[in-house]
mmCIF file of C-alpha atoms in Angstrom:
data_model
loop_
_atom_site.group_PDB
_atom_site.id
_atom_site.type_symbol
_atom_site.label_atom_id
_atom_site.label_comp_id
_atom_site.label_asym_id
_atom_site.label_seq_id
_atom_site.Cartn_x
_atom_site.Cartn_y
_atom_site.Cartn_z
ATOM 1 C CA MET O 1 20.990 185.789 -133.000
ATOM 2 C CA ASN O 2 20.859 186.005 -129.216
ATOM 3 C CA GLU O 3 21.589 182.897 -127.177
ATOM 4 C CA PRO O 4 18.908 181.536 -124.843
ATOM 5 C CA LYS O 5 19.224 182.839 -121.301
ATOM 6 C CA GLU O 6 20.008 179.356 -119.959
ATOM 7 C CA ILE O 7 22.981 178.955 -122.336
ATOM 8 C CA THR O 8 24.345 182.369 -121.393
ATOM 9 C CA GLU O 9 24.089 181.573 -117.675
ATOM 10 C CA ALA O 10 25.756 178.201 -118.183
ATOM 11 C CA LYS O 11 28.691 179.745 -120.071
ATOM 12 C CA ALA O 12 29.098 182.347 -117.319
ATOM 13 C CA ILE O 13 29.261 179.583 -114.697
ATOM 14 C CA ILE O 14 31.854 177.677 -116.761
ATOM 15 C CA GLN O 15 33.952 180.860 -116.997
ATOM 16 C CA LYS O 16 33.736 181.301 -113.219
ATOM 17 C CA PHE O 17 35.020 177.793 -112.659
ATOM 18 C CA GLN O 18 37.938 178.436 -115.029
ATOM 19 C CA GLU O 19 38.789 181.504 -112.935
ATOM 20 C CA LEU O 20 38.520 179.364 -109.809
ATOM 21 C CA ARG O 21 41.050 176.868 -111.165
ATOM 22 C CA SER O 22 43.438 179.697 -112.011
ATOM 23 C CA GLU O 23 43.100 181.104 -108.495
ATOM 24 C CA ILE O 24 43.794 177.703 -106.909
ATOM 25 C CA SER O 25 46.902 177.315 -109.100
ATOM 26 C CA LYS O 26 48.416 180.368 -107.384
ATOM 27 C CA VAL O 27 48.821 178.215 -104.282
ATOM 28 C CA ILE O 28 48.758 174.620 -105.561
ATOM 29 C CA ILE O 29 51.404 173.680 -108.135
ATOM 30 C CA GLY O 30 50.302 170.994 -110.588
ATOM 31 C CA GLN O 31 47.636 168.481 -109.494
ATOM 32 C CA ASP O 32 45.337 169.813 -112.257
ATOM 33 C CA GLU O 33 43.403 166.558 -112.536
ATOM 34 C CA VAL O 34 42.971 166.363 -108.759
ATOM 35 C CA VAL O 35 41.648 169.939 -108.603
ATOM 36 C CA GLU O 36 39.245 169.221 -111.453
ATOM 37 C CA GLN O 37 37.881 166.103 -109.752
ATOM 38 C CA LEU O 38 37.385 168.003 -106.498
ATOM 39 C CA LEU O 39 35.433 170.708 -108.328
ATOM 40 C CA ILE O 40 33.287 168.079 -110.062
ATOM 41 C CA SER O 41 32.419 166.414 -106.753
ATOM 42 C CA ILE O 42 31.373 169.795 -105.347
ATOM 43 C CA LEU O 43 29.281 170.535 -108.447
ATOM 44 C CA CYS O 44 27.531 167.204 -107.890
ATOM 45 C CA GLN O 45 27.027 167.874 -104.156
ATOM 46 C CA GLY O 46 29.241 164.861 -103.420
ATOM 47 C CA HIS O 47 31.994 164.029 -100.923
ATOM 48 C CA SER O 48 35.567 163.117 -101.837
ATOM 49 C CA LEU O 49 38.334 161.007 -100.331
ATOM 50 C CA LEU O 50 41.905 162.085 -101.138
ATOM 51 C CA VAL O 51 44.543 159.391 -100.835
ATOM 52 C CA GLY O 52 48.270 160.023 -100.843
ATOM 53 C CA VAL O 53 51.398 159.843 -98.736
ATOM 54 C CA PRO O 54 52.049 162.698 -96.278
ATOM 55 C CA GLY O 55 53.445 165.937 -97.673
ATOM 56 C CA LEU O 56 51.528 166.147 -100.961
ATOM 57 C CA ALA O 57 49.530 169.260 -99.907
ATOM 58 C CA LYS O 58 46.204 167.470 -99.469
ATOM 59 C CA THR O 59 45.250 169.672 -96.528
ATOM 60 C CA LEU O 60 46.510 172.847 -98.213
ATOM 61 C CA LEU O 61 44.509 172.043 -101.340
ATOM 62 C CA ILE O 62 41.225 171.698 -99.445
ATOM 63 C CA ASN O 63 41.920 174.793 -97.353
ATOM 64 C CA THR O 64 42.660 176.803 -100.509
ATOM 65 C CA LEU O 65 39.494 175.514 -102.178
ATOM 66 C CA SER O 66 37.334 176.603 -99.243
ATOM 67 C CA LYS O 67 38.835 180.108 -99.331
ATOM 68 C CA CYS O 68 38.228 180.422 -103.083
ATOM 69 C CA LEU O 69 34.601 179.358 -102.583
ATOM 70 C CA GLY O 70 34.027 181.678 -99.636
ATOM 71 C CA LEU O 71 32.537 178.847 -97.572
ATOM 72 C CA GLN O 72 32.779 178.153 -93.854
ATOM 73 C CA PHE O 73 35.587 175.675 -93.272
ATOM 74 C CA ASN O 74 36.450 173.417 -90.328
ATOM 75 C CA ARG O 75 39.263 170.941 -89.993
ATOM 76 C CA ILE O 76 39.035 167.793 -87.857
ATOM 77 C CA GLN O 77 42.340 166.081 -87.148
ATOM 78 C CA PHE O 78 41.504 162.396 -86.795
ATOM 79 C CA THR O 79 43.543 160.648 -84.090
ATOM 80 C CA PRO O 80 43.222 157.241 -82.384
ATOM 81 C CA ASP O 81 41.607 158.820 -79.295
ATOM 82 C CA LEU O 82 39.028 160.956 -81.156
ATOM 83 C CA MET O 83 35.443 160.365 -79.979
ATOM 84 C CA PRO O 84 32.195 160.726 -82.011
ATOM 85 C CA SER O 85 31.128 163.647 -79.782
ATOM 86 C CA ASP O 86 34.338 165.447 -80.781
ATOM 87 C CA ILE O 87 32.937 165.505 -84.330
ATOM 88 C CA ILE O 88 29.187 166.075 -84.050
ATOM 89 C CA GLY O 89 29.067 167.916 -80.705
ATOM 90 C CA ALA O 90 27.455 167.116 -77.354
ATOM 91 C CA GLU O 91 24.938 168.339 -74.824
ATOM 92 C CA ILE O 92 26.209 170.074 -71.671
ATOM 93 C CA LEU O 93 24.577 171.564 -68.610
ATOM 94 C CA ASP O 94 24.505 175.352 -68.794
ATOM 95 C CA GLU O 95 24.505 177.817 -65.892
ATOM 96 C CA ASN O 96 20.722 177.382 -65.551
ATOM 97 C CA ARG O 97 21.136 173.620 -65.173
ATOM 98 C CA LYS O 98 19.500 173.020 -68.547
ATOM 99 C CA PHE O 99 20.938 170.885 -71.283
ATOM 100 C CA LYS O 100 22.403 172.864 -74.177
ATOM 101 C CA PHE O 101 23.761 171.425 -77.426
ATOM 102 C CA ILE O 102 27.251 172.604 -78.361
ATOM 103 C CA PRO O 103 27.777 171.972 -82.113
ATOM 104 C CA GLY O 104 30.937 170.144 -83.113
ATOM 105 C CA PRO O 105 33.265 171.010 -86.012
ATOM 106 C CA VAL O 106 31.074 169.077 -88.458
ATOM 107 C CA PHE O 107 28.808 172.149 -88.514
ATOM 108 C CA ALA O 108 30.463 173.866 -91.485
ATOM 109 C CA ASN O 109 30.100 174.012 -95.274
ATOM 110 C CA ILE O 110 33.379 172.228 -95.970
ATOM 111 C CA VAL O 111 34.647 169.760 -93.385
ATOM 112 C CA LEU O 112 38.193 168.504 -93.773
ATOM 113 C CA ALA O 113 38.467 165.085 -92.160
ATOM 114 C CA ASP O 114 42.247 165.008 -91.985
ATOM 115 C CA GLU O 115 43.861 161.549 -91.953
ATOM 116 C CA ILE O 116 40.449 159.935 -91.486
ATOM 117 C CA ASN O 117 41.907 156.437 -91.319
ATOM 118 C CA ARG O 118 43.965 157.278 -88.218
ATOM 119 C CA THR O 119 40.895 156.833 -86.016
ATOM 120 C CA PRO O 120 38.957 153.611 -85.223
ATOM 121 C CA PRO O 121 35.788 152.696 -87.190
ATOM 122 C CA LYS O 122 33.446 153.755 -84.348
ATOM 123 C CA THR O 123 34.550 157.366 -84.742
ATOM 124 C CA GLN O 124 34.783 157.180 -88.533
ATOM 125 C CA SER O 125 31.121 156.133 -88.632
ATOM 126 C CA ALA O 126 30.128 159.344 -86.827
ATOM 127 C CA LEU O 127 30.403 161.024 -90.213
ATOM 128 C CA LEU O 128 28.013 158.573 -91.910
ATOM 129 C CA GLU O 129 24.751 160.293 -91.013
ATOM 130 C CA ALA O 130 26.207 163.726 -91.712
ATOM 131 C CA MET O 131 27.418 162.675 -95.162
ATOM 132 C CA GLN O 132 24.191 160.969 -96.171
ATOM 133 C CA GLU O 133 21.480 162.985 -94.418
ATOM 134 C CA LYS O 134 23.267 166.349 -94.011
ATOM 135 C CA ALA O 135 22.140 166.227 -90.395
ATOM 136 C CA VAL O 136 23.348 164.747 -87.105
ATOM 137 C CA THR O 137 21.585 163.243 -84.093
ATOM 138 C CA ALA O 138 22.748 163.939 -80.542
ATOM 139 C CA ALA O 139 20.933 162.953 -77.356
ATOM 140 C CA GLY O 140 17.829 162.064 -79.341
ATOM 141 C CA HIS O 141 17.624 165.419 -81.142
ATOM 142 C CA ARG O 142 18.245 165.952 -84.850
ATOM 143 C CA TYR O 143 20.225 168.954 -86.012
ATOM 144 C CA LYS O 144 20.499 170.036 -89.649
ATOM 145 C CA LEU O 145 23.904 170.975 -91.022
ATOM 146 C CA PRO O 146 24.560 174.209 -92.942
ATOM 147 C CA LEU O 147 24.187 173.940 -96.715
ATOM 148 C CA PRO O 148 26.031 173.374 -98.959
ATOM 149 C CA PHE O 149 27.805 170.635 -97.022
ATOM 150 C CA PHE O 150 30.833 168.675 -98.214
ATOM 151 C CA VAL O 151 33.135 166.239 -96.472
ATOM 152 C CA LEU O 152 36.584 166.199 -98.023
ATOM 153 C CA ALA O 153 38.653 163.552 -96.279
ATOM 154 C CA THR O 154 42.343 162.790 -96.576
ATOM 155 C CA GLN O 155 43.776 159.343 -96.045
ATOM 156 C CA ASN O 156 47.240 157.863 -95.867
ATOM 157 C CA PRO O 157 47.889 154.653 -97.814
ATOM 158 C CA ILE O 158 46.358 151.805 -95.844
ATOM 159 C CA GLU O 159 49.601 149.821 -95.779
ATOM 160 C CA GLN O 160 51.146 152.362 -93.399
ATOM 161 C CA GLU O 161 51.256 151.563 -89.689
ATOM 162 C CA GLY O 162 48.638 153.003 -87.364
ATOM 163 C CA THR O 163 45.802 153.154 -89.885
ATOM 164 C CA TYR O 164 42.337 151.560 -89.921
ATOM 165 C CA PRO O 165 40.497 150.552 -93.127
ATOM 166 C CA LEU O 166 37.378 152.637 -93.707
ATOM 167 C CA PRO O 167 34.117 150.639 -93.427
ATOM 168 C CA GLU O 168 32.654 149.743 -96.831
ATOM 169 C CA ALA O 169 29.414 151.591 -95.958
ATOM 170 C CA GLN O 170 31.360 154.796 -95.426
ATOM 171 C CA LEU O 171 33.554 154.346 -98.489
ATOM 172 C CA ASP O 172 30.421 154.101 -100.625
ATOM 173 C CA ARG O 173 29.270 157.518 -99.341
ATOM 174 C CA PHE O 174 32.252 159.141 -101.043
ATOM 175 C CA MET O 175 31.505 160.088 -104.624
ATOM 176 C CA PHE O 176 35.200 160.097 -105.589
ATOM 177 C CA ASN O 177 38.374 158.446 -104.409
ATOM 178 C CA ILE O 178 41.044 160.842 -105.660
ATOM 179 C CA VAL O 179 44.655 159.647 -105.727
ATOM 180 C CA LEU O 180 47.466 162.181 -105.395
ATOM 181 C CA ASP O 181 50.872 161.272 -106.776
ATOM 182 C CA TYR O 182 54.287 162.850 -106.326
ATOM 183 C CA PRO O 183 54.863 166.045 -108.337
ATOM 184 C CA SER O 184 57.117 166.083 -111.375
ATOM 185 C CA ARG O 185 60.678 167.378 -110.966
ATOM 186 C CA LYS O 186 59.749 170.707 -112.578
ATOM 187 C CA GLU O 187 56.684 171.077 -110.331
ATOM 188 C CA GLU O 188 58.680 170.210 -107.210
ATOM 189 C CA ILE O 189 61.258 172.893 -108.005
ATOM 190 C CA GLU O 190 58.453 175.461 -108.319
ATOM 191 C CA ILE O 191 56.841 174.240 -105.066
ATOM 192 C CA VAL O 192 60.083 174.672 -103.134
ATOM 193 C CA LYS O 193 60.708 178.119 -104.651
ATOM 194 C CA ARG O 194 57.261 179.388 -103.671
ATOM 195 C CA THR O 195 57.068 177.900 -100.200
ATOM 196 C CA THR O 196 60.528 179.088 -99.136
ATOM 197 C CA ALA O 197 60.032 182.673 -100.330
ATOM 198 C CA ASP O 198 59.205 185.623 -98.096
ATOM 199 C CA ILE O 199 55.668 186.201 -99.416
ATOM 200 C CA LEU O 200 53.163 183.393 -99.831
ATOM 201 C CA PRO O 201 50.229 183.853 -102.250
ATOM 202 C CA THR O 202 46.791 184.402 -100.719
ATOM 203 C CA PRO O 203 43.819 183.058 -102.710
ATOM 204 C CA GLU O 204 40.769 185.273 -103.258
ATOM 205 C CA THR O 205 37.094 184.303 -103.209
ATOM 206 C CA ILE O 206 35.923 183.587 -106.760
ATOM 207 C CA LEU O 207 32.646 181.699 -106.310
ATOM 208 C CA THR O 208 29.894 181.714 -103.715
ATOM 209 C CA SER O 209 27.383 179.135 -102.511
ATOM 210 C CA GLU O 210 24.863 180.699 -104.936
ATOM 211 C CA HIS O 211 27.179 179.909 -107.865
ATOM 212 C CA ILE O 212 27.536 176.323 -106.670
ATOM 213 C CA ASP O 213 23.761 175.881 -106.285
ATOM 214 C CA LYS O 214 23.145 177.339 -109.746
ATOM 215 C CA ALA O 215 25.791 175.147 -111.367
ATOM 216 C CA SER O 216 24.395 172.055 -109.615
ATOM 217 C CA GLN O 217 20.902 172.843 -110.908
ATOM 218 C CA ILE O 218 22.187 173.295 -114.466
ATOM 219 C CA ILE O 219 24.077 169.980 -114.368
ATOM 220 C CA ARG O 220 21.044 168.064 -113.086
ATOM 221 C CA GLN O 221 19.000 169.480 -115.972
ATOM 222 C CA LEU O 222 21.507 168.454 -118.658
ATOM 223 C CA PRO O 223 20.082 165.745 -120.947
ATOM 224 C CA VAL O 224 21.657 162.288 -121.115
ATOM 225 C CA THR O 225 21.061 159.854 -123.960
ATOM 226 C CA ASP O 226 19.870 156.324 -123.235
ATOM 227 C CA VAL O 227 23.091 155.013 -124.768
ATOM 228 C CA ILE O 228 25.170 156.805 -122.107
ATOM 229 C CA TYR O 229 22.881 155.592 -119.309
ATOM 230 C CA GLU O 230 23.275 152.023 -120.552
ATOM 231 C CA TYR O 231 27.043 152.431 -120.968
ATOM 232 C CA CYS O 232 27.437 153.614 -117.348
ATOM 233 C CA ILE O 233 25.226 150.885 -115.922
ATOM 234 C CA ASP O 234 26.843 148.133 -117.997
ATOM 235 C CA LEU O 235 30.308 149.269 -116.864
ATOM 236 C CA VAL O 236 29.277 149.161 -113.196
ATOM 237 C CA ARG O 237 27.558 145.777 -113.567
ATOM 238 C CA LYS O 238 30.754 144.375 -115.107
ATOM 239 C CA THR O 239 32.443 144.828 -111.713
ATOM 240 C CA ARG O 240 30.095 142.318 -109.994
ATOM 241 C CA PRO O 241 31.389 138.723 -109.900
ATOM 242 C CA THR O 242 27.838 137.391 -109.405
ATOM 243 C CA GLU O 243 26.609 139.045 -112.609
ATOM 244 C CA SER O 244 25.926 136.427 -115.279
ATOM 245 C CA LYS O 245 27.548 138.525 -118.001
ATOM 246 C CA ALA O 246 30.530 139.565 -115.888
ATOM 247 C CA PRO O 247 33.833 139.230 -117.777
ATOM 248 C CA GLU O 248 36.347 136.576 -116.760
ATOM 249 C CA ILE O 249 38.680 139.148 -115.187
ATOM 250 C CA THR O 250 35.939 140.144 -112.728
ATOM 251 C CA LYS O 251 35.180 136.579 -111.681
ATOM 252 C CA LYS O 252 38.874 135.824 -111.362
ATOM 253 C CA PHE O 253 40.107 138.862 -109.438
ATOM 254 C CA LEU O 254 37.193 140.524 -107.579
ATOM 255 C CA ASN O 255 35.368 139.532 -104.399
ATOM 256 C CA TRP O 256 32.535 141.978 -105.029
ATOM 257 C CA GLY O 257 31.777 144.994 -107.154
ATOM 258 C CA ALA O 258 30.080 148.378 -107.161
ATOM 259 C CA GLY O 259 26.416 148.986 -106.327
ATOM 260 C CA PRO O 260 23.772 151.231 -107.924
ATOM 261 C CA ARG O 261 25.171 154.343 -106.201
ATOM 262 C CA ALA O 262 28.225 153.976 -108.447
ATOM 263 C CA SER O 263 25.993 154.178 -111.541
ATOM 264 C CA GLN O 264 24.318 157.324 -110.202
ATOM 265 C CA TYR O 265 27.625 159.011 -109.422
ATOM 266 C CA LEU O 266 29.144 157.965 -112.744
ATOM 267 C CA VAL O 267 26.325 159.611 -114.714
ATOM 268 C CA MET O 268 26.455 162.775 -112.579
ATOM 269 C CA ALA O 269 30.239 162.988 -112.804
ATOM 270 C CA ALA O 270 30.184 162.551 -116.589
ATOM 271 C CA LYS O 271 27.604 165.339 -116.866
ATOM 272 C CA ALA O 272 29.699 167.665 -114.669
ATOM 273 C CA TYR O 273 32.961 166.832 -116.468
ATOM 274 C CA GLY O 274 31.384 167.465 -119.847
ATOM 275 C CA PHE O 275 29.813 170.701 -118.565
ATOM 276 C CA LEU O 276 33.162 172.080 -117.369
ATOM 277 C CA HIS O 277 34.538 171.349 -120.828
ATOM 278 C CA GLY O 278 31.748 173.203 -122.604
ATOM 279 C CA LYS O 279 29.509 170.243 -123.476
ATOM 280 C CA PHE O 280 25.822 170.189 -122.619
ATOM 281 C CA THR O 281 25.402 166.427 -122.812
ATOM 282 C CA PRO O 282 27.997 163.809 -121.750
ATOM 283 C CA ASP O 283 29.642 161.392 -124.160
ATOM 284 C CA PHE O 284 31.594 158.137 -123.800
ATOM 285 C CA GLU O 285 34.890 159.939 -123.196
ATOM 286 C CA ASP O 286 33.387 161.856 -120.253
ATOM 287 C CA VAL O 287 32.287 158.561 -118.678
ATOM 288 C CA ARG O 288 35.728 156.995 -119.151
ATOM 289 C CA LYS O 289 37.434 160.032 -117.589
ATOM 290 C CA MET O 290 35.301 159.694 -114.449
ATOM 291 C CA ALA O 291 35.299 155.897 -114.106
ATOM 292 C CA LEU O 292 38.468 155.569 -112.013
ATOM 293 C CA PRO O 293 37.651 158.025 -109.193
ATOM 294 C CA VAL O 294 34.074 156.688 -109.011
ATOM 295 C CA LEU O 295 34.875 152.955 -109.057
ATOM 296 C CA ARG O 296 38.328 152.447 -107.516
ATOM 297 C CA HIS O 297 37.037 152.401 -103.904
ATOM 298 C CA ARG O 298 33.894 150.387 -104.664
ATOM 299 C CA ILE O 299 35.466 147.188 -105.913
ATOM 300 C CA VAL O 300 37.258 144.708 -103.669
ATOM 301 C CA ARG O 301 40.128 142.606 -104.964
ATOM 302 C CA ASN O 302 40.655 138.992 -103.918
ATOM 303 C CA TYR O 303 43.905 137.386 -102.811
ATOM 304 C CA GLN O 304 44.804 136.323 -106.346
ATOM 305 C CA ALA O 305 44.646 139.928 -107.601
ATOM 306 C CA GLU O 306 46.821 141.070 -104.705
ATOM 307 C CA ALA O 307 49.298 138.227 -105.321
ATOM 308 C CA GLU O 308 49.613 139.224 -108.974
ATOM 309 C CA GLY O 309 50.091 142.879 -108.049
ATOM 310 C CA LEU O 310 46.912 144.109 -109.743
ATOM 311 C CA THR O 311 45.530 147.352 -108.320
ATOM 312 C CA THR O 312 41.880 148.387 -108.450
ATOM 313 C CA ASP O 313 42.884 150.969 -111.072
ATOM 314 C CA ASP O 314 44.389 148.198 -113.228
ATOM 315 C CA LEU O 315 41.184 146.186 -113.003
ATOM 316 C CA VAL O 316 38.892 149.130 -113.819
ATOM 317 C CA ARG O 317 41.007 149.977 -116.880
ATOM 318 C CA LYS O 318 40.833 146.367 -118.062
ATOM 319 C CA LEU O 319 37.023 146.465 -117.789
ATOM 320 C CA PHE O 320 36.889 149.112 -120.532
#
């Protein structure tokens, strides 16, 4: 019996994404979970924030991903003296003494905001409109950005000197907060072997923007049971200290919790995670797998949580 056309197309897309992961692994050693979360955010048309100490290949990972997707890529190195016009562009007088808009590096499919917390909040906020509206405004004129459009930002741990906390409004625009950890001993040996050899691997283009659009459409059409909707929403509402049914741990350790955007992203992420693993409707396990990257940057600990050494990840896990 022949499969429906939609099922066949979906399986072909899943196979393409498996090939994409294999291609990325030629350059990036380990970090399988990080790569998977990045792919899920792209499938959901979302932005991601990568957090880790310097030297964990955050920039290389995003650069490799853009090459494998065949998308236009720009990197913005965030520094303390970076201005908003350095990101979105500015109007200049041309040779005919007429104003002409010169697009900034934000005009690309994938924008790497490298070390985003090295620049003050005024410049960080220049990305807000681009991330939410996929357009920018300069000198009273609105300019649409090329589609698809993703901001993938890297950030050093906030405790390090010379960093500025991201505004809560901007943090909420990121679908995922992805944490990179040190590689294992075996992985580090392989990293050093590859990067000190004469020939470095070059990734090939595996997917195109058409593949991404098609996969995004399929994921949006996947059915979700009411039980999963309720599970996602109840989990997010548990993070709010003002909620009447909030657990004691929330009231004791959190200043405030996640908003409705977290519920939306959690459902979408669970659908995309399940899809990449061959499921055409998400289950509880898919939601649990996606809860940490969706929620960890949307809840704010109080002083008591910090004094007791509880991280946001600890608190999200306890809410399960």
